[in-house]
CSV table of C-alpha atoms in Angstrom, one decimal:
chain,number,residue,atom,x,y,z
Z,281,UNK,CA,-1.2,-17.0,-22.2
Z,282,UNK,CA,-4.5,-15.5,-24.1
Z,283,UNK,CA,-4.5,-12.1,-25.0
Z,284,UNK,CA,-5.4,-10.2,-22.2
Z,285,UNK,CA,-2.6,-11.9,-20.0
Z,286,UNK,CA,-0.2,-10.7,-22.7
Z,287,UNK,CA,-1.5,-7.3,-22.5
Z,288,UNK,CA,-1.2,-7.3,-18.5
Z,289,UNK,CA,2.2,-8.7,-18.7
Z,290,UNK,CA,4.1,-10.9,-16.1
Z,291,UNK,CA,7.2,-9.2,-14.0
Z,292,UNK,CA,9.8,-10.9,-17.2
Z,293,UNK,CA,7.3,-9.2,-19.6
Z,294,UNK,CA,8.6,-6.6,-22.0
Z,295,UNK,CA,5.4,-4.0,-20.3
Z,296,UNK,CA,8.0,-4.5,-16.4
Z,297,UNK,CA,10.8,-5.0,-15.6
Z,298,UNK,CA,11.9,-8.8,-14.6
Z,299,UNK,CA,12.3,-10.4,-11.6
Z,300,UNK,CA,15.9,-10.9,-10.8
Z,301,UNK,CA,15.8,-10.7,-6.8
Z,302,UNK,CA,14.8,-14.0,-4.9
Z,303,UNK,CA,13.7,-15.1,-1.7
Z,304,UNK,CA,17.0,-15.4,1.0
Z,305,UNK,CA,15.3,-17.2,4.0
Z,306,UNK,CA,18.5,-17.8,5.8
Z,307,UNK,CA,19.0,-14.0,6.1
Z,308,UNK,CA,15.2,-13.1,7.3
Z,309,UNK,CA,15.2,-10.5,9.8
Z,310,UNK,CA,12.5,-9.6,12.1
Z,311,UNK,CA,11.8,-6.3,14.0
Z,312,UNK,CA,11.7,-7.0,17.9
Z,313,UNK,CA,8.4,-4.6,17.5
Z,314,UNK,CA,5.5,-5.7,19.9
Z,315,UNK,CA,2.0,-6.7,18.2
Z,316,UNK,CA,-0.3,-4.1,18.3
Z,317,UNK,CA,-3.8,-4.9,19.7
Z,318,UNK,CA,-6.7,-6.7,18.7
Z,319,UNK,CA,-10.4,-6.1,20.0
Z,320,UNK,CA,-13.4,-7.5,19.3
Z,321,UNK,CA,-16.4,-5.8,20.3
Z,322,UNK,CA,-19.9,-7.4,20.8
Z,323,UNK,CA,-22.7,-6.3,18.5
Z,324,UNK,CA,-23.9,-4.0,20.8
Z,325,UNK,CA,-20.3,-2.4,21.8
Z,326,UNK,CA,-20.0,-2.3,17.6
Z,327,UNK,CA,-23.4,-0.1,17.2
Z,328,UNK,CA,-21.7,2.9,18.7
Z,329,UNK,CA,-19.0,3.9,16.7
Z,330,UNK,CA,-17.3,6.7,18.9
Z,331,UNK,CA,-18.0,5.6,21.8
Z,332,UNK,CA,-16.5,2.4,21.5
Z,333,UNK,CA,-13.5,4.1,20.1
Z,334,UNK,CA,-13.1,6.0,23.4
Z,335,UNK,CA,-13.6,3.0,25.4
Z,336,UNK,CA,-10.5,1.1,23.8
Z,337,UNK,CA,-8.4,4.3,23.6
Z,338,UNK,CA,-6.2,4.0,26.7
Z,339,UNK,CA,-5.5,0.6,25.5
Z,340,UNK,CA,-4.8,1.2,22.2
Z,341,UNK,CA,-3.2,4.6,21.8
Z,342,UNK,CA,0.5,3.7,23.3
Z,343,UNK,CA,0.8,1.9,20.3
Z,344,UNK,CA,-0.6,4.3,17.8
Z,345,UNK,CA,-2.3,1.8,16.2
Z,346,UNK,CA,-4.9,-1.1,16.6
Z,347,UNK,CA,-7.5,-3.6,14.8
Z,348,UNK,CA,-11.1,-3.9,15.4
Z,349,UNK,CA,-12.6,-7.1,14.1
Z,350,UNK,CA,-16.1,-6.5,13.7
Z,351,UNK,CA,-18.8,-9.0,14.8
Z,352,UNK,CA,-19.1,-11.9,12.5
Z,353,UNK,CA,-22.8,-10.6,11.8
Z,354,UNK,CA,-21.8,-7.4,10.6
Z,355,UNK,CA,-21.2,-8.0,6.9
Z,356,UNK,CA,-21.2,-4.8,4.6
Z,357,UNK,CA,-21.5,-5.1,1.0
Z,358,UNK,CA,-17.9,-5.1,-0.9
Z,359,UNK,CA,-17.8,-2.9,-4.4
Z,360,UNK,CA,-15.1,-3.8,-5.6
Z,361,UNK,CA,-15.2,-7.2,-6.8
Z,362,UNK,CA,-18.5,-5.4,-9.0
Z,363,UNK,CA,-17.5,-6.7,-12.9
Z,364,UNK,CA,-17.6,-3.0,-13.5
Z,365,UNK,CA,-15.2,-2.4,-11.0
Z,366,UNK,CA,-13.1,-5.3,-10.9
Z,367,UNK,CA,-12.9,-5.4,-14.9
Z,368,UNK,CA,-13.8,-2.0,-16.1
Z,369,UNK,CA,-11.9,0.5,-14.2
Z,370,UNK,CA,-8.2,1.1,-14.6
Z,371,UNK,CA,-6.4,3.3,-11.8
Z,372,UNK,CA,-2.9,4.8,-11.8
Z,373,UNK,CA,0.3,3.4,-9.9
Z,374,UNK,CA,3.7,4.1,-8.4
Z,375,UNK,CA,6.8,2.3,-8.4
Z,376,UNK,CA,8.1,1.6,-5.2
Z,377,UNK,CA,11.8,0.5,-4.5
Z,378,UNK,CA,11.5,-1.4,-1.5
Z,379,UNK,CA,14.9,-1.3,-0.6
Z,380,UNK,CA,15.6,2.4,-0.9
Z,381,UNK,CA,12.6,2.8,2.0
Z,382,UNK,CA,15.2,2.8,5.1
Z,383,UNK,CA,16.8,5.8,3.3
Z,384,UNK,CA,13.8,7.7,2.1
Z,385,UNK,CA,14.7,6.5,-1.5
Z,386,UNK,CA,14.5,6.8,-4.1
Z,387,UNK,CA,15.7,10.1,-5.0
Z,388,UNK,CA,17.9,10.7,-2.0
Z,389,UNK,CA,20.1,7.9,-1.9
Z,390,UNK,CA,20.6,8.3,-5.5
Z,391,UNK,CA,21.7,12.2,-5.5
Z,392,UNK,CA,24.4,10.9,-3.0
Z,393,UNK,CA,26.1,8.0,-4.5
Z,394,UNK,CA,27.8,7.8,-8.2
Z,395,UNK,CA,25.9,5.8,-10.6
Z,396,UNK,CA,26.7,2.1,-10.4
Z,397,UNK,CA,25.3,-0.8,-12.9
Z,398,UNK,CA,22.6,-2.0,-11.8
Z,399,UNK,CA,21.8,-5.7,-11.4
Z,400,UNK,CA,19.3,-5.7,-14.1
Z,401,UNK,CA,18.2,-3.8,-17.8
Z,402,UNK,CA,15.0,-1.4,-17.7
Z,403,UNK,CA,13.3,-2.6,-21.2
Z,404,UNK,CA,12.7,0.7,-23.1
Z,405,UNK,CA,8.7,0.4,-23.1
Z,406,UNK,CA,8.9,0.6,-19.0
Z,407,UNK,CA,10.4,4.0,-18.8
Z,408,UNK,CA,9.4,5.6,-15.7
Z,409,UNK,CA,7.5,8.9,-15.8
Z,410,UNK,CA,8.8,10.7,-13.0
Z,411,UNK,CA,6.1,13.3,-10.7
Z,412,UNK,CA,6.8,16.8,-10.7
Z,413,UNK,CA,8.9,18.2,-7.8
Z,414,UNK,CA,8.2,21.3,-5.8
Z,415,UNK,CA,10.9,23.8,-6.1
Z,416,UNK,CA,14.0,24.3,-2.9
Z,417,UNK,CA,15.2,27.4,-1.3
Z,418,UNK,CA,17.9,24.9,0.8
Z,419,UNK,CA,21.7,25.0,-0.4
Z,420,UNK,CA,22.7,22.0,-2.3
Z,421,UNK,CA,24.4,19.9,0.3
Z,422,UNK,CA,20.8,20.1,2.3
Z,423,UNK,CA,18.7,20.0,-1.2
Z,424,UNK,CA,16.8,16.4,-0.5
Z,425,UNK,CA,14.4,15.9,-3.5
Z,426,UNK,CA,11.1,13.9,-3.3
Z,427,UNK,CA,8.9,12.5,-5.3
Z,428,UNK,CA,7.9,9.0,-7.3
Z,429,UNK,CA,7.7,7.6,-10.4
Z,430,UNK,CA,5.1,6.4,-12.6
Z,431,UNK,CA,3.6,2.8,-13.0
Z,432,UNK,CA,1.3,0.8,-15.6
Z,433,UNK,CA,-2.5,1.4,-15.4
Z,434,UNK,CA,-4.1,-2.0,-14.2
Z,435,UNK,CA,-7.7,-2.4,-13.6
Z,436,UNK,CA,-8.3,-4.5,-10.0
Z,437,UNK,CA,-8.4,-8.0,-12.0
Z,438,UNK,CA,-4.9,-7.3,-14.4
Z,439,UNK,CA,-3.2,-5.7,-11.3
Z,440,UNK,CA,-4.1,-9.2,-9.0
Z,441,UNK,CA,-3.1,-11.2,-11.7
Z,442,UNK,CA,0.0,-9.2,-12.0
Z,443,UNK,CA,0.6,-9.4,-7.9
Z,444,UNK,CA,0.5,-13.2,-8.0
Z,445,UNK,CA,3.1,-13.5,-10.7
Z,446,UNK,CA,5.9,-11.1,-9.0
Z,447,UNK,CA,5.1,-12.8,-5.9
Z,448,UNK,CA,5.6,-16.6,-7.5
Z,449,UNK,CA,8.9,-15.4,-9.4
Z,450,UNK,CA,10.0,-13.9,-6.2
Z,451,UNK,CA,9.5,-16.7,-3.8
Z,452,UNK,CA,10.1,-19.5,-6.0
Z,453,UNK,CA,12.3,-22.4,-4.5
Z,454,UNK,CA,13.2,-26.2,-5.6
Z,455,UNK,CA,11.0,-27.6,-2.9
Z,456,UNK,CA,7.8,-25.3,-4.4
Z,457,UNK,CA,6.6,-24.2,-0.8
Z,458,UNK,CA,4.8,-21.0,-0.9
Z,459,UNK,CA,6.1,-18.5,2.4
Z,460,UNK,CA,4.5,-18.1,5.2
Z,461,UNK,CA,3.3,-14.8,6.6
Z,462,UNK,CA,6.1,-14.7,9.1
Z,463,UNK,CA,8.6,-16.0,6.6
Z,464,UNK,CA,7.6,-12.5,3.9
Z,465,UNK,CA,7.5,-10.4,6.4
Z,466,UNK,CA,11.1,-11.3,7.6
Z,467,UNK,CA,12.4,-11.0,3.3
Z,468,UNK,CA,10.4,-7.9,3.5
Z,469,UNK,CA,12.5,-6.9,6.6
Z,470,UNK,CA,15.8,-7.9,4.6
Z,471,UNK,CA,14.9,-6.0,1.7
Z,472,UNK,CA,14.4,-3.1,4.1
Z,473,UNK,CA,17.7,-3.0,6.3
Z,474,UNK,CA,20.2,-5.6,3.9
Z,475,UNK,CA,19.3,-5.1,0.9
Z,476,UNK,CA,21.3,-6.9,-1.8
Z,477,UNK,CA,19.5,-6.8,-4.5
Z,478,UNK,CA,17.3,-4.4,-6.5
Z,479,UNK,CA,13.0,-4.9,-5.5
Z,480,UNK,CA,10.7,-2.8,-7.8
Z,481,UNK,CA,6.8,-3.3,-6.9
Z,482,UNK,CA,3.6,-1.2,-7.3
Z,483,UNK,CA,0.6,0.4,-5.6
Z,484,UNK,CA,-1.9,2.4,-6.4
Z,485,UNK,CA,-2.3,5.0,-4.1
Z,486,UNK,CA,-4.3,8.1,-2.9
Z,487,UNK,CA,-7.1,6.9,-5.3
Z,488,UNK,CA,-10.4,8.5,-5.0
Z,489,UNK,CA,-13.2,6.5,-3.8
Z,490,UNK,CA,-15.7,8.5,-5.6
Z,491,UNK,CA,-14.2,6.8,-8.7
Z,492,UNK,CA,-13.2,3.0,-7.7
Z,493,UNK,CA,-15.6,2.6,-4.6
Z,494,UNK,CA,-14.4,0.7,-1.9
Z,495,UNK,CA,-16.1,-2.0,1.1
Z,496,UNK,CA,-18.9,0.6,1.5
Z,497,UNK,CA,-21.8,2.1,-0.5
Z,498,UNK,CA,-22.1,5.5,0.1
Z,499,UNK,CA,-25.4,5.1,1.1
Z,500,UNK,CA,-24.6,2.9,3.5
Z,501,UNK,CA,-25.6,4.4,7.2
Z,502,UNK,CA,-23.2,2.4,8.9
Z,503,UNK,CA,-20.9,4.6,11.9
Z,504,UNK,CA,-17.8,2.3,10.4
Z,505,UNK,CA,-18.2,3.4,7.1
Z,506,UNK,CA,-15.6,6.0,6.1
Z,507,UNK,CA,-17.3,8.0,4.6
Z,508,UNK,CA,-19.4,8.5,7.6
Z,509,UNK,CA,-16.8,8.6,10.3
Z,510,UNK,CA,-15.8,11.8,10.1
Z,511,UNK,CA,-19.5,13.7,10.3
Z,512,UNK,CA,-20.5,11.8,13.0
Z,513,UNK,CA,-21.6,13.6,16.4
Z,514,UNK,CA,-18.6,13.4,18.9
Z,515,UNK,CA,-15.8,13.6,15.9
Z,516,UNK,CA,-13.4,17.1,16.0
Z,517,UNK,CA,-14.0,16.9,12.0
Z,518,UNK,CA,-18.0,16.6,11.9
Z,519,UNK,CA,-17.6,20.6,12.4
Z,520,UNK,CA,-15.8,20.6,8.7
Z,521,UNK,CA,-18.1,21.3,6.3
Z,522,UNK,CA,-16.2,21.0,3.2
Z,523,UNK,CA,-15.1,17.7,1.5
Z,524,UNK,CA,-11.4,18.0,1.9
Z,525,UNK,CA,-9.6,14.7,-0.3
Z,526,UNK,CA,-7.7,11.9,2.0
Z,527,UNK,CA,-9.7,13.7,5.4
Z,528,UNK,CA,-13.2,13.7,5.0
Z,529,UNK,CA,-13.1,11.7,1.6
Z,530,UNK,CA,-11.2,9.0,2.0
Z,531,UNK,CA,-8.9,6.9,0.1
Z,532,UNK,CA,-8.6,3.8,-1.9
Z,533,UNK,CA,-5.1,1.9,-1.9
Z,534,UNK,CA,-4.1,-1.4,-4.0
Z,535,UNK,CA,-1.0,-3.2,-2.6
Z,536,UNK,CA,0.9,-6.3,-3.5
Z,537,UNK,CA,3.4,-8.3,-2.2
Z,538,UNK,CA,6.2,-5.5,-0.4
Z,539,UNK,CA,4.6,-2.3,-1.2
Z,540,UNK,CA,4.4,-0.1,1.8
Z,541,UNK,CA,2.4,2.5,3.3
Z,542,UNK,CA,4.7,4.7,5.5
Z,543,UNK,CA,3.2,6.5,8.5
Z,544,UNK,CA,3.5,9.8,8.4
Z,545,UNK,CA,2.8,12.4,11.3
Z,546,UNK,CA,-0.6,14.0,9.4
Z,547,UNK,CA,-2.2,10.4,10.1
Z,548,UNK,CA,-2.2,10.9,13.9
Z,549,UNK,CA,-4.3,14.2,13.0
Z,550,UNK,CA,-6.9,12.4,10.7
C-alpha cells in the first residue's frame, strides 16, 4: 500500500478495529416485508413536482415509502465526485453496531447485561469518543441512555476505499464470489435479529450540504432538487421562512455496507 492507503487504514488496520465477523449464508434471513413501489413518470408528469406527488399518493402512502425514477433525460449535475469534494473535504462519522439495532443499542443493551469479553481487542488508537447525553428525570430501572460514538474523519474517496475493504474482509469465501443484493441483505437481516458475532461500521450522518454539496447545485431550479422542495407553491413548508437544518436544509449521508438509517416518526412530518 502507498501512503495515503496507510493513512486511511483497512478494517485490520491499527486506525479500526479488524474484521472478525464473516458472512453465514446458510443462516440468511429475510423479512416477509412487501416491496414498496416503483413509478416512473413521463417527462411531462416529471416537470410538476407536487402535483405529480399528489397523483401517486393514494398509491404510495400505505406503504410510507416509495421511488420515483426520473426520466432517463433528466440528468442533474452530481457534486460530489468534484476533486475538491471527493479529495479535499473530510466529514465526521459514527460508529454503528449493527447488531445492537433490534434493541436500540448500543447503550441500552449494554446498561442491562454484565460486561462479557468480547470477541475481539479495540487497538488503543481507535478509542471511541462518546456524544454527550442529555440529562434524565426517569428512575433508574426506566433510565434508557442514547447516544453514539465517534468515528475517523474520511474524505468521500478514503471513506469508499475504506467501504470496499470491510465489505471484502466481510464477505470473503473460498470460492471468491462476491454476494448478491439479496444474499447482503439476508446477512444484514442475521446481523439484525441472530446476531452472533460483533459488526462495527460507519456513516456519516446529518452532514450539512452547505459544506459537502450533494446531486444538486444550489442554483439548480429544478422542483426535485431539495433544496427547492420545500419552498415550492403547494408545500405546508413553503410558508417557513427560516432555514431550519435537516427540514428546509437538507442533509448529506455516506453509508457503507450495513450501516442503517432508522425511520423515525419526525420523517412522516418532513
Amino acid at each position: 500500500m502507498g501512503k495515503e492507503d496507510t493513512n486511511i487504514g483497512p478494517p485490520n488496520s491499527p486506525r479500526h478495529p479488524e474484521v472478525f465477523a464473516r458472512w453465514d449464508p446458510a443462516k440468511a434471513r429475510r423479512p416477509d416485508i412487501a416491496e414498496a413501489p416503483v413509478f416512473y413518470p413521463s417527462l411531462e408528469e416529471f416537470e410538476d413536482t407536487v402535483a405529480y406527488i399528489e397523483k401517486i399518493r393514494p398509491s404510495a402512502e400505505p406503504y410510507g415509502i416509495c421511488r420515483i425514477v426520473p426520466p432517463l433525460k433528466w440528468s442533474p449535475p452530481f457534486r460530489l465526485r468534484e476533486k475538491s469534494i471527493w479529495e479535499g473535504i473530510k466529514f465526521h462519522t459514527r460508529v454503528q453496531n449493527v447488531e445492537l439495532l433490534q434493541n436500540r443499542g448500543p447503550v441500552k443493551q449494554k446498561q442491562k447485561k454484565k460486561p462479557k469479553v468480547r470477541k475481539r481487542k479495540r487497538s488503543s488508537s481507535s478509542k471511541r469518543r462518546p456524544s454527550s447525553v442529555p440529562a434524565s428525570v426517569s428512575s433508574p430501572e426506566e433510565e434508557e441512555v442514547f447516544g453514539f460514538n465517534s468515528g475517523p474523519d474520511f474524505t468521500l474517496e478514503e471513506f469508499e476505499k475504506y467501504a470496499r475493504c470491510f465489505k471484502e474482509s466481510y464477505f470473503e469465501s473460498k470460492e471468491g464470489n462476491a454476494p448478491s443484493v439479496e444474499e447482503t441483505e439476508g446477512e444484514y437481516w442475521r446481523i439484525v435479529e441472530q446476531a452472533t458475532d460483533d459488526v462495527e461500521v460507519y456513516y456519516g450522518a446529518d452532514l450539512e450540504n452547505k459544506v459537502l454539496g450533494s446531486g444538486f447545485e444550489r442554483g439548480e431550479t429544478s422542483g426535485w432538487n431539495l433544496n427547492n422542495l420545500p419552498r415550492l407553491s403547494g408545500s405546508l413548508l413553503s410558508f417557513e421562512r427560516g432555514d431550519i437544518s435537516g427540514v428546509l436544509v437538507p442533509w448529506v449521508y455516506v453509508g457503507m455496507c450495513f450501516s442503517t438509517f432508522c425511520w423515525v416518526n419526525k420523517n412522516n412530518n418532513t
